[in-house]
């Protein structure tokens, strides 16, 4: 085999962001919008990338230079993923990668992690390595940490395993939850959040108020544990209430921001069971849970608060080989 196409889903964190960076659990669901990556072995010893969704066209580098020098932002994850695979499983060939996304890299759906996962899975197929999901996770998570230094890795896990996961930092626990028909409403702020910057802001706050911030993480953890039970029971009322609790704590961490707050309050006032931000905060997306009779009014309220509704399927399949 010389060429393979692989796809992986984006993700939305349901509960537990930020605290999950510090050893706590979170709940995450894989969304229907996917990234497709084609990886081809070529004779010339060069790495070549086309990723039009992140403005990368015909980026080239000798294989021997992988991971060295500067790389454009949109190329980094794919390049370092190839470099990490190569150093663990040496091979002689050039690599041509093309990625195509069904969602904007601005949404915070985890496009970098999903494309990293696609590349590792594709190389595992092309070189018949038969890597397990955990081995794909370890190499992909290493890639994310090599680039970002920080990050819990739940987006990597969602891209690999799919479904809805109970996840603990660094993949210490990755548990699939049997949750069906999550009635999730998603609103996009139109603002791109820079996760690393926001995680660093929270870290600075924790340096000044270590005990207080630790207590917040512990409270978030207890909400995640309750939310896991309420989601498994399809108890959307309690799950919504827990979203509101979780949001209050995220506000205390200083990551809510006015635009998200407007959309979240609009959703609640229109009758949602609850609403919160999803991801790093200060931008990206918010999520809400609502009964079928309220879905329309909640979506309208989010739109009136200048959010953009994104229709998502949740709980979808993880990384897979495409025909
Ligand atoms: C960002 O989507 C979620 C954070 O918890 C960071 C992470 O888990 O890596 C803020």
Coordinates of C-alpha atoms and ligand atoms in Angstrom, one line a residue:
X1 CA 0.0 0.0 0.0
X2 CA 1.3 3.4 -0.9
X3 CA -1.6 5.7 -0.1
X4 CA -4.3 5.8 2.6
X5 CA -7.1 8.2 3.6
X6 CA -8.1 8.4 7.2
X7 CA -10.6 10.6 9.0
X8 CA -11.1 11.7 12.6
X9 CA -13.9 13.6 14.3
X10 CA -13.7 17.0 16.0
X11 CA -14.7 17.3 19.7
X12 CA -16.7 19.3 22.2
X13 CA -15.9 19.2 25.9
X14 CA -19.1 18.9 27.9
X15 CA -17.7 19.3 31.5
X16 CA -14.4 19.7 33.2
X17 CA -12.2 21.9 31.0
X18 CA -9.2 23.6 32.6
X19 CA -9.4 21.4 35.7
X20 CA -8.5 18.5 33.4
X21 CA -5.2 20.1 32.7
X22 CA -4.4 19.5 36.4
X23 CA -5.2 15.8 36.9
X24 CA -9.0 16.0 37.1
X25 CA -11.5 14.2 34.8
X26 CA -13.6 15.7 32.0
X27 CA -16.4 14.6 29.8
X28 CA -16.0 15.0 26.0
X29 CA -18.0 14.0 23.0
X30 CA -16.8 13.5 19.4
X31 CA -18.8 15.6 16.8
X32 CA -19.9 14.6 13.3
X33 CA -17.7 17.1 11.5
X34 CA -14.5 15.3 10.5
X35 CA -11.0 16.0 9.2
X36 CA -9.9 13.8 6.3
X37 CA -6.2 13.2 5.7
X38 CA -4.6 11.4 2.8
X39 CA -1.0 10.2 3.3
X40 CA 1.0 8.9 0.4
X41 CA 4.5 7.4 0.3
X42 CA 6.7 9.0 -2.4
X43 CA 10.2 8.1 -3.6
X44 CA 11.8 11.5 -3.2
X45 CA 12.9 11.9 0.5
X46 CA 10.8 15.0 1.1
X47 CA 7.8 15.9 3.4
X48 CA 5.1 17.7 1.5
X49 CA 1.9 19.2 2.9
X50 CA -1.3 20.6 1.5
X51 CA -3.8 21.9 4.0
X52 CA -6.0 24.5 2.3
X53 CA -8.2 25.0 5.4
X54 CA -5.3 26.4 7.3
X55 CA -3.8 28.2 4.3
X56 CA -0.9 25.7 3.7
X57 CA -0.2 25.0 0.1
X58 CA 2.8 22.9 -1.1
X59 CA 4.8 23.2 2.1
X60 CA 8.0 21.2 1.5
X61 CA 10.9 20.1 3.6
X62 CA 13.6 17.3 3.3
X63 CA 12.7 14.4 5.5
X64 CA 16.1 14.8 7.3
X65 CA 15.0 18.4 8.3
X66 CA 11.6 17.3 9.9
X67 CA 11.0 19.1 13.2
X68 CA 14.0 21.4 12.7
X69 CA 13.7 25.1 12.1
X70 CA 10.5 27.0 12.0
X71 CA 7.3 25.6 10.5
X72 CA 4.1 27.6 9.7
X73 CA 1.4 27.2 12.4
X74 CA -0.9 25.2 10.2
X75 CA 1.9 22.7 9.3
X76 CA 3.4 22.1 12.8
X77 CA 1.2 19.3 14.1
X78 CA 1.4 17.2 10.9
X79 CA 5.1 17.7 10.6
X80 CA 5.9 16.8 14.2
X81 CA 3.5 13.9 14.0
X82 CA 5.5 12.5 11.1
X83 CA 8.8 13.3 12.8
X84 CA 7.6 11.4 16.0
X85 CA 6.4 8.4 14.1
X86 CA 9.7 8.3 12.1
X87 CA 11.9 8.4 15.2
X88 CA 9.9 5.6 16.8
X89 CA 9.5 3.5 13.6
X90 CA 12.3 4.5 11.2
X91 CA 11.5 4.2 7.5
X92 CA 13.0 5.3 4.2
X93 CA 10.5 7.2 2.1
X94 CA 9.1 10.6 1.4
X95 CA 5.6 11.6 2.7
X96 CA 2.9 13.6 1.0
X97 CA 0.0 14.7 3.2
X98 CA -3.2 16.4 2.2
X99 CA -5.8 17.4 4.8
X100 CA -9.3 18.6 4.3
X101 CA -11.6 19.7 7.1
X102 CA -15.4 19.7 7.4
X103 CA -15.2 22.4 10.1
X104 CA -13.4 25.7 10.5
X105 CA -10.2 25.5 12.5
X106 CA -11.6 28.6 14.4
X107 CA -14.4 26.6 16.1
X108 CA -12.2 25.1 18.8
X109 CA -13.2 21.6 17.7
X110 CA -9.7 20.4 18.0
X111 CA -8.6 20.4 14.3
X112 CA -4.9 20.2 15.2
X113 CA -5.3 17.1 17.4
X114 CA -7.6 15.4 14.9
X115 CA -5.1 15.9 12.0
X116 CA -2.3 14.6 14.3
X117 CA -4.3 11.5 15.0
X118 CA -5.1 11.0 11.3
X119 CA -1.4 11.2 10.4
X120 CA -0.3 8.7 13.0
X121 CA -3.1 6.3 12.1
X122 CA -2.3 6.6 8.4
X123 CA 1.4 5.9 8.9
X124 CA 0.6 3.0 11.1
X125 CA -1.4 1.5 8.2
X126 CA 1.1 2.3 5.5
X127 CA 3.9 0.7 7.4
X128 CA 1.7 -2.2 8.8
X129 CA 2.5 -1.3 12.4
X130 CA -1.0 -2.2 13.6
X131 CA -0.7 0.3 16.4
X132 CA -3.4 0.0 19.1
X133 CA -5.6 3.0 20.0
X134 CA -3.5 3.6 23.1
X135 CA -0.3 3.6 21.1
X136 CA -1.8 6.0 18.6
X137 CA -2.9 8.1 21.6
X138 CA 0.6 8.1 23.2
X139 CA 2.4 9.2 20.0
X140 CA -0.3 11.8 19.1
X141 CA -0.4 13.2 22.7
X142 CA 3.4 13.5 22.7
X143 CA 3.1 15.5 19.4
X144 CA 0.7 17.9 21.0
X145 CA 2.9 18.3 24.1
X146 CA 6.0 18.8 21.9
X147 CA 4.3 21.8 20.3
X148 CA 2.1 23.2 23.0
X149 CA 3.9 22.1 26.2
X150 CA 0.6 22.0 28.0
X151 CA -2.7 20.2 27.3
X152 CA -4.7 17.4 28.8
X153 CA -5.0 15.4 25.6
X154 CA -8.8 14.8 25.8
X155 CA -9.2 16.1 22.2
X156 CA -6.7 13.5 21.0
X157 CA -8.7 10.8 22.8
X158 CA -12.0 12.0 21.3
X159 CA -10.5 11.9 17.8
X160 CA -9.2 8.3 18.3
X161 CA -11.9 6.7 20.4
X162 CA -15.0 8.7 19.3
X163 CA -18.2 8.5 21.3
X164 CA -18.6 10.3 24.6
X165 CA -15.7 9.8 27.0
X166 CA -14.9 10.1 30.7
X167 CA -11.2 11.2 30.5
X168 CA -8.5 11.8 33.0
X169 CA -5.4 13.9 32.1
X170 CA -2.8 12.3 29.9
X171 CA -5.1 9.4 29.1
X172 CA -4.8 7.9 32.6
X173 CA -8.5 6.9 32.2
X174 CA -10.3 6.8 28.9
X175 CA -13.7 5.4 29.5
X176 CA -16.4 5.2 26.8
X177 CA -19.9 6.2 28.0
X178 CA -23.0 4.7 26.5
X179 CA -24.9 8.0 26.0
X180 CA -27.4 8.3 23.2
X181 CA -29.1 11.3 21.6
X182 CA -27.4 14.1 23.6
X183 CA -29.7 17.0 22.8
X184 CA -26.9 19.5 22.5
X185 CA -27.2 23.0 21.1
X186 CA -23.9 24.6 20.0
X187 CA -23.3 28.3 19.5
X188 CA -20.1 29.7 18.0
X189 CA -18.9 33.1 19.3
X190 CA -17.1 34.1 16.1
X191 CA -14.0 34.6 18.2
X192 CA -11.0 32.4 18.1
X193 CA -9.6 31.5 21.5
X194 CA -5.9 30.8 21.9
X195 CA -6.0 27.8 24.3
X196 CA -2.3 28.0 25.4
X197 CA -2.6 31.8 26.3
X198 CA -5.8 31.1 28.3
X199 CA -4.3 28.1 30.1
X200 CA -1.3 30.2 31.0
X201 CA -3.6 33.0 32.3
X202 CA -5.3 30.4 34.6
X203 CA -1.9 29.1 35.6
X204 CA -0.8 32.6 36.6
X205 CA -4.0 33.0 38.7
X206 CA -3.2 29.6 40.4
X207 CA 0.3 30.8 41.2
X208 CA -1.2 33.8 43.1
X209 CA -4.1 31.9 44.7
X210 CA -3.0 28.3 44.8
X211 CA -5.4 27.0 47.5
X212 CA -8.4 28.8 46.0
X213 CA -7.8 27.6 42.5
X214 CA -7.2 24.0 43.7
X215 CA -10.5 24.2 45.5
X216 CA -12.2 25.3 42.2
X217 CA -10.6 22.3 40.3
X218 CA -11.8 20.0 43.0
X219 CA -15.4 21.4 42.8
X220 CA -15.3 21.0 39.0
X221 CA -14.2 17.4 39.5
X222 CA -17.2 16.7 41.7
X223 CA -19.5 18.3 39.1
X224 CA -17.9 16.1 36.4
X225 CA -18.6 12.9 38.5
X226 CA -22.3 13.9 38.9
X227 CA -22.6 14.9 35.3
X228 CA -21.3 11.5 34.2
X229 CA -24.2 9.9 36.1
X230 CA -26.8 12.3 34.9
X231 CA -25.7 12.0 31.3
X232 CA -25.8 8.2 31.5
X233 CA -29.3 8.4 32.8
X234 CA -30.3 10.9 30.0
X235 CA -31.3 13.2 32.9
X236 CA -31.0 16.4 30.8
X237 CA -32.5 18.6 33.5
X238 CA -29.8 17.7 36.1
X239 CA -27.1 17.8 33.4
X240 CA -28.2 21.3 32.4
X241 CA -28.1 22.4 36.1
X242 CA -24.6 21.0 36.4
X243 CA -23.6 22.9 33.3
X244 CA -24.6 26.1 35.1
X245 CA -22.6 25.1 38.1
X246 CA -19.6 24.3 36.0
X247 CA -19.9 27.7 34.2
X248 CA -20.0 29.5 37.5
X249 CA -16.6 28.0 38.4
X250 CA -15.2 28.7 34.9
X251 CA -16.3 32.3 35.4
X252 CA -14.4 32.4 38.7
X253 CA -11.3 31.2 36.8
X254 CA -11.8 34.3 34.6
X255 CA -12.3 32.5 31.2
X256 CA -16.0 33.3 30.5
X257 CA -15.8 36.6 28.6
X258 CA -18.6 38.9 27.7
X259 CA -19.6 37.3 24.3
X260 CA -19.9 33.8 25.8
X261 CA -21.7 35.2 28.8
X262 CA -24.3 36.9 26.6
X263 CA -24.9 33.7 24.6
X264 CA -25.1 31.6 27.7
X265 CA -27.5 33.9 29.5
X266 CA -29.6 34.2 26.3
X267 CA -29.9 30.4 26.1
X268 CA -30.9 30.1 29.8
X269 CA -33.5 32.8 29.6
X270 CA -35.0 31.1 26.5
X271 CA -35.6 28.0 28.6
X272 CA -32.5 25.9 28.3
X273 CA -31.9 23.4 31.1
X274 CA -28.5 24.9 31.3
X275 CA -25.6 26.3 29.3
X276 CA -21.8 26.7 29.5
X277 CA -18.7 27.5 27.5
X278 CA -16.9 24.5 25.9
X279 CA -13.2 24.5 25.6
X280 CA -10.7 27.1 26.8
X281 CA -13.2 30.0 27.0
X282 CA -13.1 33.6 26.0
X283 CA -14.3 32.6 22.5
X284 CA -14.8 29.4 20.5
X285 CA -18.2 27.8 21.4
X286 CA -20.8 27.5 24.0
X287 CA -23.2 24.5 24.5
X288 CA -26.7 24.2 26.0
X289 CA -29.1 21.5 26.8
X290 CA -32.8 22.0 26.2
X291 CA -36.1 20.0 25.9
X292 CA -37.4 19.5 22.3
X293 CA -40.1 22.1 22.9
X294 CA -37.4 24.8 23.8
X295 CA -34.8 24.0 21.1
X296 CA -36.2 26.6 18.7
X297 CA -36.4 29.4 21.1
X298 CA -32.9 28.6 22.6
X299 CA -31.4 28.6 19.1
X300 CA -33.1 31.9 18.3
X301 CA -31.9 33.5 21.5
X302 CA -28.3 32.5 20.9
X303 CA -28.5 33.9 17.4
X304 CA -29.9 37.1 18.8
X305 CA -27.0 37.3 21.1
X306 CA -24.9 37.3 17.9
X307 CA -23.8 33.7 18.1
X308 CA -23.8 31.3 15.2
X309 CA -25.6 28.0 15.6
X310 CA -23.6 25.0 14.5
X311 CA -25.5 21.8 14.0
X312 CA -23.6 18.9 15.3
X313 CA -24.1 15.2 15.6
X314 CA -22.5 14.1 18.9
X315 CA -21.1 10.7 20.0
X316 CA -19.8 9.8 16.6
X317 CA -17.2 7.2 15.5
X318 CA -13.5 7.8 16.2
X319 CA -10.6 7.6 13.7
X320 CA -11.3 5.4 10.7
X321 CA -9.8 4.4 7.4
X322 CA -11.8 5.9 4.5
X323 CA -12.6 3.9 1.4
Ligands
LIG1 C1 -9.3 23.5 25.8 O1 -10.1 23.0 24.8 C2 -9.5 22.8 27.1 C3 -8.5 23.0 28.2 O2 -8.9 22.2 29.3 C4 -7.1 22.7 27.8 C5 -6.8 21.2 27.8 O3 -7.6 20.4 28.3 O4 -5.8 20.8 27.1 C6 -8.6 24.5 28.6

